[in-house]
């Protein structure tokens, strides 16, 4: 079992508060009460925007094992994961000094509370029968079932206008703005059977089949079946193996299928409640639904090997994968004649993924007073939309779209190739790429491909040193390469608000960038989509293992104390606040960094005792 209690506060709410007001500030207001900040100085913003995020999480699990005979065993596992999350946006009734920066309604105070209870439940039963069919041939047969349940209870309330300072509850507000109460539940039931055959404890063949049913499937869609086959061969244990410095080598290959169920209610025909002037509740059509909607299906081939060198002082693991996702769930427009507006979820898309994963771990020095372990891992990924199911493309964000022949959620925008500045510093003669190797006037230019949001390459390098078997110093640097991100903060300041140095002194900048800043309100340009590759010093820790004498003083059998730091350094050419900063509401369709705090540098100290 485990319990987590977290209390988190920030002086901001969405696009308002200290960070947004800092980023959108202007030197032109330095001599005003704003002191250069967009909305108000920071001490006022800290009082006016109080965002609190409280989380209470309890996890628990139990496993029962029963081995009635030498050849048969069974296991029953159950688990619960419950999170109670409370988010509040609170503005107290402001005094005269702070109220001057806001409207009278805002200064009167308000509070919005959102509570979300999320419960995950799992239950799994597995039975395994093992037989020696002959002296060299062994059989292992397994079967069972799995049940997954997810439920979300959501409640929201909001009040406006406090009668006096110090009031902090919605019940104390003058008016109640709105309320909301939602409940979502999703259930999956799966059955599986697997057979593994081993020859001489060196060659293993496995075949399996799984059948799933999910509550979000359309009513016309029945069970979905996922097969799996795999093989592995420990070549180094064969009599003919004679490469002494390669002490272990296992080859493996596998083919398997898996799935991702639709979101809750995606397949259902739904109606929205609507209040009439007479106070009578009625309904209006909302979503047409799709009774044939099923899961996205992934089909993957893996090839690889594991190798131990120099008496396992060096380990190498390499995998190549090629995956194809079929029946991808996309939304398409619904004919108005159906009586339903909006879009319908359908299984029409296909996406291809392929890449390599390789890791190398080595014991560089192995001694009683000094140990040194060193390792690295790299993975690559290439993905492409191979079938969309509709003509043209599907817009999924301001500048991102799904389009055949390009990566998932690729960035598209006008690409400025030339511009000039006139005597007034205005960008003129804007020319953009025409998508065919030439250029044309930007007003008529098509949007061209400018990158994708997912890393093409990512990996890490880690190292650990142990001194005198008690002090362990470890660290890790990780990196992501090839991805792009929408530089929303720069667009907000320079193109929308016209509040950057480039707007005040255009002669200091590249005319192409000036053109994007001066005209970004009516078009999207390449300057707002930037490569966000980076490397980060992710972790550094020092751990001391307590001596038996110190542990006994604490009435413990063993123990350790550690000091750890995270996010200690960053290397990147990304011009925004941080390459990892992503608005989670658009993290997949269009990663952007608008008014989002970067990963914080953290230090923690921990004491571990075993009894």
Coordinates of C-alpha atoms in Angstrom, one line a residue:
X1 CA 0.0 0.0 0.0
X2 CA 1.1 3.6 -0.5
X3 CA -0.1 7.1 0.4
X4 CA 0.8 10.3 -1.3
X5 CA -0.3 13.7 0.0
X6 CA 0.6 16.8 -2.2
X7 CA -0.1 20.5 -1.7
X8 CA 0.9 22.8 -4.6
X9 CA 0.3 26.5 -5.0
X10 CA 1.1 28.9 -7.9
X11 CA 0.4 32.6 -8.3
X12 CA -1.3 32.2 -11.7
X13 CA -4.5 30.9 -13.3
X14 CA -4.3 29.8 -16.9
X15 CA -3.1 32.8 -18.9
X16 CA -3.3 35.1 -16.0
X17 CA -1.0 35.7 -13.0
X18 CA 2.7 36.4 -12.4
X19 CA 4.3 34.4 -15.3
X20 CA 2.0 35.6 -18.1
X21 CA 2.1 39.2 -16.8
X22 CA 5.9 39.1 -16.8
X23 CA 6.2 37.6 -20.3
X24 CA 3.8 40.1 -21.8
X25 CA 5.1 43.2 -19.9
X26 CA 6.3 46.3 -21.6
X27 CA 9.1 48.9 -20.9
X28 CA 6.5 51.6 -21.8
X29 CA 4.8 51.1 -18.4
X30 CA 7.9 51.2 -16.3
X31 CA 6.9 54.6 -14.8
X32 CA 3.3 53.6 -14.1
X33 CA 1.9 51.7 -11.1
X34 CA 2.3 48.5 -13.3
X35 CA 6.1 48.9 -13.2
X36 CA 6.4 47.2 -16.6
X37 CA 4.2 44.2 -15.8
X38 CA 1.3 43.7 -18.1
X39 CA -1.5 43.4 -15.5
X40 CA -0.1 44.4 -12.2
X41 CA 3.1 44.2 -10.2
X42 CA 4.0 40.8 -8.8
X43 CA 3.0 41.3 -5.2
X44 CA -0.5 42.2 -6.3
X45 CA -0.7 39.2 -8.7
X46 CA 0.5 36.9 -5.9
X47 CA -2.5 37.9 -3.8
X48 CA -5.0 38.1 -6.6
X49 CA -4.3 34.7 -8.3
X50 CA -4.1 31.9 -5.9
X51 CA -4.1 28.5 -7.7
X52 CA -4.1 25.6 -5.3
X53 CA -3.7 22.0 -6.4
X54 CA -4.3 19.4 -3.6
X55 CA -3.8 15.7 -4.3
X56 CA -4.5 12.7 -2.0
X57 CA -3.6 9.4 -3.5
X58 CA -3.9 5.9 -2.1
X59 CA -2.7 2.8 -3.9
X60 CA -3.0 -0.8 -2.7
X61 CA -2.7 -4.3 -4.0
X62 CA -2.8 -7.9 -2.8
X63 CA -1.6 -11.1 -4.4
X64 CA -2.7 -14.6 -3.5
X65 CA -0.6 -17.5 -4.8
X66 CA -1.6 -21.2 -4.6
X67 CA 0.6 -24.1 -5.7
X68 CA -1.4 -27.3 -5.0
X69 CA 0.9 -29.5 -7.0
X70 CA 4.4 -29.4 -8.4
X71 CA 3.0 -28.9 -12.0
X72 CA 0.1 -26.5 -11.3
X73 CA 0.0 -23.0 -9.8
X74 CA -2.5 -20.2 -9.7
X75 CA -2.4 -16.5 -8.8
X76 CA -5.1 -13.9 -8.0
X77 CA -4.1 -10.3 -7.9
X78 CA -6.3 -7.3 -7.1
X79 CA -5.4 -3.6 -6.9
X80 CA -6.9 -0.2 -6.4
X81 CA -5.6 3.3 -7.2
X82 CA -7.7 6.1 -5.9
X83 CA -6.9 9.8 -6.4
X84 CA -8.8 12.6 -4.8
X85 CA -7.8 15.8 -6.6
X86 CA -9.0 19.3 -5.6
X87 CA -8.2 22.3 -7.7
X88 CA -9.2 25.8 -6.6
X89 CA -8.8 29.2 -8.2
X90 CA -9.2 31.8 -5.5
X91 CA -9.2 35.6 -5.6
X92 CA -9.8 37.3 -2.3
X93 CA -11.7 40.6 -2.0
X94 CA -8.9 43.0 -2.9
X95 CA -8.1 46.2 -1.0
X96 CA -7.9 49.6 -2.7
X97 CA -4.1 49.3 -3.5
X98 CA -4.5 46.0 -5.4
X99 CA -8.0 46.7 -6.8
X100 CA -6.8 49.6 -9.0
X101 CA -5.4 47.1 -11.5
X102 CA -8.6 45.1 -12.0
X103 CA -12.3 45.5 -12.8
X104 CA -14.7 46.0 -9.9
X105 CA -16.1 42.6 -10.5
X106 CA -12.8 40.9 -10.3
X107 CA -11.6 42.9 -7.3
X108 CA -14.8 41.8 -5.4
X109 CA -13.3 38.3 -5.2
X110 CA -14.2 34.9 -6.5
X111 CA -13.6 31.2 -6.1
X112 CA -13.8 28.2 -8.4
X113 CA -13.4 24.7 -7.1
X114 CA -13.0 21.6 -9.2
X115 CA -12.9 18.2 -7.5
X116 CA -12.1 15.0 -9.4
X117 CA -12.1 11.5 -7.9
X118 CA -10.4 8.9 -10.1
X119 CA -10.6 5.2 -9.2
X120 CA -8.7 2.5 -11.1
X121 CA -9.5 -1.1 -10.2
X122 CA -7.8 -4.2 -11.5
X123 CA -8.4 -7.9 -10.9
X124 CA -6.3 -10.6 -12.6
X125 CA -6.4 -14.4 -12.4
X126 CA -3.7 -16.6 -13.9
X127 CA -3.4 -20.4 -13.9
X128 CA -0.2 -22.2 -15.1
X129 CA 0.4 -25.8 -15.8
X130 CA 4.0 -27.0 -16.5
X131 CA 4.9 -30.4 -17.9
X132 CA 8.1 -32.1 -19.0
X133 CA 6.9 -33.8 -22.2
X134 CA 10.3 -35.5 -22.6
X135 CA 13.8 -35.1 -21.4
X136 CA 14.4 -32.2 -23.7
X137 CA 10.9 -30.8 -24.3
X138 CA 9.0 -28.8 -21.7
X139 CA 5.5 -27.3 -21.9
X140 CA 4.1 -24.3 -20.0
X141 CA 0.4 -23.6 -20.5
X142 CA -1.3 -20.5 -19.0
X143 CA -4.7 -19.0 -19.0
X144 CA -6.9 -16.6 -17.1
X145 CA -8.8 -13.3 -17.2
X146 CA -8.2 -9.6 -16.4
X147 CA -10.7 -6.9 -15.4
X148 CA -9.9 -3.2 -15.6
X149 CA -12.3 -0.5 -14.3
X150 CA -11.8 3.3 -14.4
X151 CA -14.3 5.7 -13.0
X152 CA -14.2 9.5 -12.7
X153 CA -16.4 11.6 -10.6
X154 CA -16.2 15.3 -11.4
X155 CA -17.8 18.2 -9.5
X156 CA -17.4 22.0 -10.1
X157 CA -18.8 25.1 -8.4
X158 CA -18.1 28.8 -8.7
X159 CA -19.0 31.9 -6.7
X160 CA -18.5 35.6 -7.3
X161 CA -18.3 38.6 -5.0
X162 CA -17.2 38.3 -1.4
X163 CA -18.8 40.7 1.2
X164 CA -15.6 41.3 3.1
X165 CA -11.9 40.4 3.1
X166 CA -11.0 37.0 4.6
X167 CA -14.0 35.1 3.1
X168 CA -12.6 32.0 1.4
X169 CA -15.7 29.7 0.8
X170 CA -18.1 29.7 -2.1
X171 CA -20.9 29.6 0.4
X172 CA -19.8 33.1 1.4
X173 CA -20.0 34.5 -2.2
X174 CA -22.7 36.9 -3.2
X175 CA -23.7 34.9 -6.3
X176 CA -23.2 31.4 -7.6
X177 CA -22.0 31.4 -11.1
X178 CA -22.3 27.8 -12.2
X179 CA -22.1 24.2 -11.1
X180 CA -21.3 20.9 -12.8
X181 CA -21.4 17.2 -11.8
X182 CA -20.2 14.5 -14.2
X183 CA -19.5 10.8 -13.9
X184 CA -17.6 8.6 -16.4
X185 CA -17.0 4.9 -16.2
X186 CA -15.0 2.6 -18.5
X187 CA -14.7 -1.2 -18.1
X188 CA -12.5 -3.8 -19.9
X189 CA -12.8 -7.5 -19.6
X190 CA -10.1 -9.7 -21.2
X191 CA -9.5 -13.5 -21.4
X192 CA -6.2 -15.0 -22.5
X193 CA -4.5 -18.3 -23.1
X194 CA -0.8 -18.9 -23.8
X195 CA 1.4 -21.9 -24.7
X196 CA 5.2 -21.9 -24.3
X197 CA 7.4 -24.8 -25.5
X198 CA 11.0 -25.0 -24.5
X199 CA 13.7 -27.2 -26.1
X200 CA 16.8 -28.1 -24.1
X201 CA 16.2 -24.9 -22.1
X202 CA 17.7 -23.0 -25.0
X203 CA 15.0 -22.6 -27.7
X204 CA 11.6 -21.2 -26.6
X205 CA 8.4 -20.8 -28.8
X206 CA 5.4 -19.0 -27.5
X207 CA 1.9 -18.5 -28.9
X208 CA -0.9 -16.6 -27.2
X209 CA -4.4 -15.2 -27.9
X210 CA -6.3 -12.6 -26.0
X211 CA -9.9 -11.5 -26.3
X212 CA -11.1 -8.1 -25.0
X213 CA -14.5 -6.4 -24.6
X214 CA -14.8 -2.8 -23.6
X215 CA -17.7 -0.7 -22.5
X216 CA -16.8 2.1 -25.0
X217 CA -17.1 -0.2 -28.1
X218 CA -20.1 0.4 -30.4
X219 CA -23.1 -1.8 -29.8
X220 CA -22.5 -3.6 -33.1
X221 CA -18.9 -4.3 -32.3
X222 CA -18.2 -7.6 -30.5
X223 CA -15.0 -9.0 -29.0
X224 CA -11.6 -8.0 -30.4
X225 CA -8.9 -10.7 -30.6
X226 CA -5.2 -10.1 -30.2
X227 CA -2.7 -12.9 -31.2
X228 CA 0.9 -13.1 -30.2
X229 CA 3.8 -15.4 -31.3
X230 CA 7.4 -15.2 -30.2
X231 CA 10.6 -17.1 -30.3
X232 CA 14.0 -16.9 -28.5
X233 CA 17.2 -18.8 -28.8
X234 CA 20.1 -18.8 -26.4
X235 CA 22.8 -19.4 -29.0
X236 CA 25.7 -19.2 -26.5
X237 CA 24.6 -22.4 -24.7
X238 CA 24.8 -24.5 -27.9
X239 CA 27.7 -26.9 -28.1
X240 CA 29.1 -25.3 -31.2
X241 CA 29.5 -21.8 -29.5
X242 CA 33.2 -20.9 -29.2
X243 CA 33.4 -17.1 -29.0
X244 CA 34.9 -16.8 -25.5
X245 CA 34.6 -13.1 -25.0
X246 CA 30.8 -13.3 -25.8
X247 CA 29.6 -15.3 -22.8
X248 CA 25.9 -14.9 -23.5
X249 CA 23.9 -14.3 -26.6
X250 CA 20.1 -14.6 -27.0
X251 CA 18.3 -14.0 -30.3
X252 CA 14.6 -13.1 -30.2
X253 CA 11.7 -12.4 -32.6
X254 CA 8.1 -11.6 -31.9
X255 CA 4.8 -10.6 -33.6
X256 CA 2.0 -9.3 -31.6
X257 CA -1.2 -7.3 -31.7
X258 CA -2.7 -4.9 -29.2
X259 CA -5.4 -2.2 -29.1
X260 CA -6.5 1.1 -27.7
X261 CA -10.2 1.5 -26.9
X262 CA -12.2 4.6 -27.8
X263 CA -12.9 7.3 -25.3
X264 CA -16.0 6.9 -23.2
X265 CA -19.2 7.9 -25.0
X266 CA -17.4 8.2 -28.4
X267 CA -19.6 5.5 -29.9
X268 CA -22.8 6.6 -28.3
X269 CA -25.5 8.8 -29.7
X270 CA -25.8 11.6 -27.2
X271 CA -28.1 14.5 -26.4
X272 CA -27.4 17.7 -24.4
X273 CA -29.7 19.1 -21.8
X274 CA -31.2 22.5 -22.7
X275 CA -33.3 24.7 -20.5
X276 CA -36.4 26.4 -21.9
X277 CA -37.6 29.9 -20.9
X278 CA -40.5 28.2 -19.0
X279 CA -38.0 26.4 -16.9
X280 CA -38.7 23.0 -18.5
X281 CA -35.6 20.9 -19.3
X282 CA -35.5 19.5 -22.8
X283 CA -32.7 17.9 -24.9
X284 CA -31.0 18.8 -28.2
X285 CA -28.9 16.5 -30.5
X286 CA -25.2 16.5 -29.6
X287 CA -23.3 13.6 -31.2
X288 CA -24.6 11.1 -33.8
X289 CA -22.5 8.2 -32.4
X290 CA -21.2 5.2 -34.2
X291 CA -22.5 1.7 -33.3
X292 CA -19.7 0.1 -35.3
X293 CA -16.8 1.9 -33.5
X294 CA -14.1 -0.4 -32.3
X295 CA -10.5 -0.1 -31.0
X296 CA -7.4 1.1 -32.7
X297 CA -5.3 -2.0 -33.5
X298 CA -1.6 -2.1 -33.4
X299 CA 0.4 -4.9 -35.2
X300 CA 4.1 -5.0 -34.4
X301 CA 7.1 -7.1 -35.4
X302 CA 10.2 -7.1 -33.1
X303 CA 13.6 -8.5 -33.8
X304 CA 16.6 -8.2 -31.5
X305 CA 19.2 -9.8 -29.3
X306 CA 20.7 -9.6 -25.8
X307 CA 24.5 -10.1 -25.4
X308 CA 26.8 -10.4 -22.5
X309 CA 30.5 -9.7 -23.0
X310 CA 33.7 -10.2 -21.0
X311 CA 32.0 -12.3 -18.3
X312 CA 28.9 -10.0 -18.2
X313 CA 31.0 -6.9 -17.5
X314 CA 29.3 -5.4 -20.7
X315 CA 25.7 -5.9 -21.6
X316 CA 24.2 -5.0 -25.0
X317 CA 20.5 -5.0 -25.8
X318 CA 19.2 -4.2 -29.4
X319 CA 15.7 -4.2 -30.7
X320 CA 14.2 -3.3 -34.1
X321 CA 10.4 -2.7 -34.2
X322 CA 8.0 -2.1 -37.0
X323 CA 4.5 -1.3 -36.0
X324 CA 1.4 -0.5 -38.0
X325 CA -1.7 0.9 -36.4
X326 CA -4.9 0.2 -38.3
X327 CA -8.5 1.3 -37.6
X328 CA -7.1 4.5 -36.1
X329 CA -9.9 6.6 -34.6
X330 CA -10.5 9.9 -36.4
X331 CA -13.3 12.3 -36.4
X332 CA -15.2 13.4 -39.6
X333 CA -17.9 15.9 -40.3
X334 CA -21.5 14.7 -40.1
X335 CA -24.1 15.7 -42.8
X336 CA -26.5 18.3 -41.3
X337 CA -29.4 16.3 -42.7
X338 CA -28.9 13.7 -39.9
X339 CA -30.1 16.3 -37.4
X340 CA -26.7 16.1 -35.5
X341 CA -24.1 18.8 -35.8
X342 CA -20.3 18.3 -35.2
X343 CA -18.3 15.2 -36.0
X344 CA -18.4 11.4 -35.7
X345 CA -15.6 9.1 -34.6
X346 CA -14.8 6.4 -37.1
X347 CA -12.1 3.7 -37.6
X348 CA -10.4 4.8 -40.8
X349 CA -6.8 5.8 -40.2
X350 CA -3.5 4.0 -40.5
X351 CA -0.2 5.0 -39.0
X352 CA 3.2 3.3 -39.4
X353 CA 6.0 3.4 -36.8
X354 CA 9.5 1.9 -36.9
X355 CA 12.8 2.4 -35.2
X356 CA 15.6 0.9 -33.1
X357 CA 16.2 0.7 -29.4
X358 CA 19.7 0.0 -28.1
X359 CA 21.2 0.0 -24.6
X360 CA 24.8 -0.6 -23.4
X361 CA 25.7 -1.1 -19.8
X362 CA 29.2 -1.7 -18.6
X363 CA 31.1 -2.3 -15.3
X364 CA 34.2 -0.2 -16.0
X365 CA 35.9 -0.8 -12.6
X366 CA 34.9 -3.5 -10.1
X367 CA 36.8 -3.2 -6.8
X368 CA 36.2 -3.2 -3.1
X369 CA 37.0 0.4 -2.6
X370 CA 35.9 1.8 -6.0
X371 CA 33.2 0.6 -8.4
X372 CA 32.2 2.4 -11.6
X373 CA 29.2 1.6 -13.8
X374 CA 28.5 3.3 -17.0
X375 CA 25.6 3.0 -19.4
X376 CA 23.8 4.6 -22.3
X377 CA 20.6 4.0 -24.3
X378 CA 19.3 5.4 -27.6
X379 CA 16.0 4.9 -29.4
X380 CA 14.7 6.1 -32.7
X381 CA 11.3 6.5 -34.1
X382 CA 9.9 7.3 -37.6
X383 CA 6.1 7.6 -37.8
X384 CA 3.9 8.4 -40.8
X385 CA 0.2 8.7 -41.5
X386 CA -0.3 6.1 -44.3
X387 CA -4.0 6.3 -44.6
X388 CA -6.4 9.1 -43.5
X389 CA -9.7 7.9 -44.9
X390 CA -10.7 11.4 -46.1
X391 CA -9.6 13.6 -48.9
X392 CA -7.0 16.3 -48.1
X393 CA -6.1 16.5 -44.4
X394 CA -7.5 16.8 -41.0
X395 CA -6.7 19.9 -38.9
X396 CA -6.0 19.0 -35.2
X397 CA -4.6 22.4 -34.1
X398 CA -3.7 25.9 -35.2
X399 CA -0.8 24.7 -37.3
X400 CA -1.0 20.9 -37.0
X401 CA -2.7 18.4 -39.2
X402 CA -3.0 14.7 -40.0
X403 CA -2.0 14.3 -43.6
X404 CA -1.0 11.2 -45.5
X405 CA 2.7 10.9 -46.1
X406 CA 3.7 13.0 -43.0
X407 CA 4.3 12.3 -39.3
X408 CA 1.4 12.3 -36.9
X409 CA 0.2 15.9 -36.0
X410 CA 2.8 17.5 -38.3
X411 CA 3.3 21.3 -38.3
X412 CA 2.3 23.3 -41.4
X413 CA 2.5 27.0 -41.9
X414 CA 3.6 29.6 -44.5
X415 CA 7.4 29.7 -44.8
X416 CA 8.8 33.2 -45.4
X417 CA 11.8 33.1 -47.8
X418 CA 12.4 36.8 -48.3
X419 CA 11.2 40.3 -47.3
X420 CA 12.5 43.8 -47.2
X421 CA 12.1 46.8 -44.8
X422 CA 10.9 50.2 -46.0
X423 CA 12.0 53.5 -44.6
X424 CA 9.4 53.2 -41.8
X425 CA 10.6 49.8 -40.7
X426 CA 7.6 48.0 -42.2
X427 CA 8.2 44.6 -43.8
X428 CA 7.2 44.6 -47.5
X429 CA 7.6 42.4 -50.5
X430 CA 6.9 39.2 -48.5
X431 CA 7.6 36.1 -50.4
X432 CA 6.9 32.6 -49.2
X433 CA 7.7 29.0 -50.3
X434 CA 5.3 27.7 -52.9
X435 CA 5.8 24.1 -51.8
X436 CA 7.5 23.2 -55.2
X437 CA 10.9 24.7 -54.7
X438 CA 10.0 28.2 -55.7
X439 CA 8.4 31.2 -54.0
X440 CA 5.2 33.3 -54.4
X441 CA 3.4 36.2 -52.6
X442 CA 2.7 35.1 -49.0
X443 CA -1.0 36.1 -49.3
X444 CA -1.5 33.3 -51.7
X445 CA 1.2 30.8 -50.5
X446 CA 0.3 27.3 -49.3
X447 CA 1.2 26.0 -45.9
X448 CA 4.3 23.7 -46.1
X449 CA 5.6 21.0 -43.8
X450 CA 7.8 22.5 -40.9
X451 CA 8.3 19.6 -38.5
X452 CA 6.7 17.2 -36.1
X453 CA 6.0 17.2 -32.3
X454 CA 7.5 13.8 -31.5
X455 CA 11.2 13.2 -31.0
X456 CA 13.0 11.3 -33.7
X457 CA 15.8 10.2 -31.4
X458 CA 15.9 10.1 -27.6
X459 CA 18.2 8.5 -25.0
X460 CA 20.2 8.9 -21.9
X461 CA 23.7 8.5 -20.5
X462 CA 24.0 7.4 -16.8
X463 CA 26.9 6.6 -14.5
X464 CA 27.3 5.5 -10.9
X465 CA 30.4 5.3 -8.7
X466 CA 30.5 3.4 -5.4
X467 CA 33.1 4.2 -2.8
X468 CA 34.0 1.7 0.0
X469 CA 30.7 -0.1 -0.6
X470 CA 28.8 2.6 1.3
X471 CA 28.8 5.8 -0.7
X472 CA 27.1 5.7 -4.1
X473 CA 27.1 8.8 -6.5
X474 CA 25.0 8.5 -9.6
X475 CA 23.8 10.8 -12.3
X476 CA 22.0 10.9 -15.6
X477 CA 21.8 13.1 -18.6
X478 CA 18.9 12.5 -21.1
X479 CA 18.1 14.1 -24.5
X480 CA 15.5 14.4 -27.1
X481 CA 16.2 15.3 -30.7
X482 CA 14.2 16.2 -33.9
X483 CA 11.0 17.5 -32.4
X484 CA 9.4 20.9 -32.9
X485 CA 7.1 23.0 -30.8
X486 CA 4.8 26.0 -31.3
X487 CA 6.5 29.1 -29.7
X488 CA 3.2 30.5 -28.4
X489 CA 4.7 32.9 -25.9
X490 CA 6.7 34.6 -28.6
X491 CA 3.8 34.7 -31.0
X492 CA 1.6 36.1 -28.3
X493 CA 4.0 39.0 -27.4
X494 CA 5.4 39.8 -30.9
X495 CA 2.6 39.0 -33.4
X496 CA -0.6 39.4 -31.4
X497 CA 0.2 42.1 -28.9
X498 CA 3.0 43.7 -31.0
X499 CA 4.9 44.1 -27.8
X500 CA 8.5 42.9 -28.5
X501 CA 11.8 44.6 -29.2
X502 CA 11.4 43.5 -32.7
X503 CA 8.2 45.6 -33.0
X504 CA 9.9 48.7 -31.5
X505 CA 13.3 48.4 -33.3
X506 CA 12.6 46.3 -36.5
X507 CA 15.9 47.6 -38.1
X508 CA 17.8 45.4 -35.7
X509 CA 16.4 42.2 -36.9
X510 CA 16.2 39.9 -39.9
X511 CA 13.4 41.3 -42.3
X512 CA 11.9 37.8 -42.5
X513 CA 11.4 37.7 -38.8
X514 CA 10.1 41.3 -38.7
X515 CA 7.6 40.2 -41.4
X516 CA 6.3 37.3 -39.3
X517 CA 5.9 39.6 -36.2
X518 CA 4.1 42.4 -38.1
X519 CA 1.8 40.0 -40.0
X520 CA 1.4 37.1 -37.7
X521 CA -2.1 38.1 -36.7
X522 CA -3.5 37.2 -40.1
X523 CA -1.4 34.2 -40.9
X524 CA 0.8 31.5 -39.3
X525 CA 4.5 31.6 -40.2
X526 CA 7.5 29.4 -39.8
X527 CA 9.1 31.6 -37.1
X528 CA 6.6 30.5 -34.5
X529 CA 7.5 26.8 -35.0
X530 CA 10.9 26.0 -33.6
X531 CA 13.1 22.9 -33.1
X532 CA 12.9 22.0 -29.4
X533 CA 15.8 19.4 -29.2
X534 CA 17.5 19.4 -25.9
X535 CA 19.8 17.6 -23.4
X536 CA 19.2 17.9 -19.7
X537 CA 21.2 17.0 -16.6
X538 CA 18.3 15.1 -15.2
X539 CA 19.5 13.6 -12.0
X540 CA 22.3 13.6 -9.5
X541 CA 22.2 11.7 -6.2
X542 CA 24.5 10.8 -3.3
X543 CA 23.4 7.8 -1.1
X544 CA 25.1 6.6 2.0
X545 CA 24.4 3.1 3.4
X546 CA 24.2 3.2 7.1
X547 CA 26.6 0.9 9.0
X548 CA 25.1 -1.9 11.1
X549 CA 25.9 0.1 14.2
X550 CA 24.1 3.2 13.0
X551 CA 21.1 1.2 11.8
X552 CA 20.8 -0.6 15.1
X553 CA 20.8 2.7 16.9
X554 CA 17.6 3.4 15.0
X555 CA 16.3 -0.1 15.8
X556 CA 16.5 -1.0 12.1
X557 CA 18.1 -3.9 10.3
X558 CA 19.5 -1.7 7.6
X559 CA 19.1 1.8 6.2
X560 CA 20.4 4.6 4.0
X561 CA 20.2 8.3 3.6
X562 CA 20.2 10.1 0.2
X563 CA 20.4 13.6 -1.3
X564 CA 19.1 14.0 -4.8
X565 CA 18.7 16.8 -7.3
X566 CA 16.7 16.9 -10.5
X567 CA 16.7 19.2 -13.6
X568 CA 20.1 20.7 -12.7
X569 CA 21.2 21.9 -16.2
X570 CA 19.9 22.4 -19.7
X571 CA 21.5 22.6 -23.1
X572 CA 19.2 23.7 -26.0
X573 CA 18.9 26.1 -28.9
X574 CA 15.1 26.4 -28.4
X575 CA 14.4 30.2 -28.0
X576 CA 11.5 29.8 -25.7
X577 CA 11.4 29.5 -21.9
X578 CA 12.0 25.7 -21.9
X579 CA 11.9 23.0 -24.6
X580 CA 10.0 20.6 -22.3
X581 CA 7.4 23.1 -21.3
X582 CA 4.1 21.9 -22.8
X583 CA 0.5 22.9 -22.4
X584 CA -1.0 19.5 -21.4
X585 CA -4.3 20.3 -23.0
X586 CA -2.6 20.4 -26.4
X587 CA 0.4 18.1 -25.7
X588 CA -0.4 15.7 -28.5
X589 CA -2.2 17.7 -31.2
X590 CA -0.1 20.9 -30.9
X591 CA 2.6 21.2 -28.2
X592 CA 3.0 24.8 -27.1
X593 CA 4.4 26.7 -24.1
X594 CA 1.9 29.4 -23.5
X595 CA 2.1 30.6 -19.8
X596 CA 3.4 27.2 -18.6
X597 CA 6.1 27.0 -15.9
X598 CA 9.2 25.0 -16.9
X599 CA 10.3 21.9 -15.0
X600 CA 11.5 23.1 -11.6
X601 CA 14.9 22.4 -10.2
X602 CA 14.4 20.2 -7.2
X603 CA 16.4 18.9 -4.3
X604 CA 15.2 16.1 -2.0
X605 CA 16.5 14.2 1.0
X606 CA 15.3 10.8 2.0
X607 CA 15.8 8.3 4.8
X608 CA 15.1 4.6 4.2
X609 CA 14.9 2.1 7.0
X610 CA 14.2 -1.6 6.9
X611 CA 12.9 -3.6 9.9

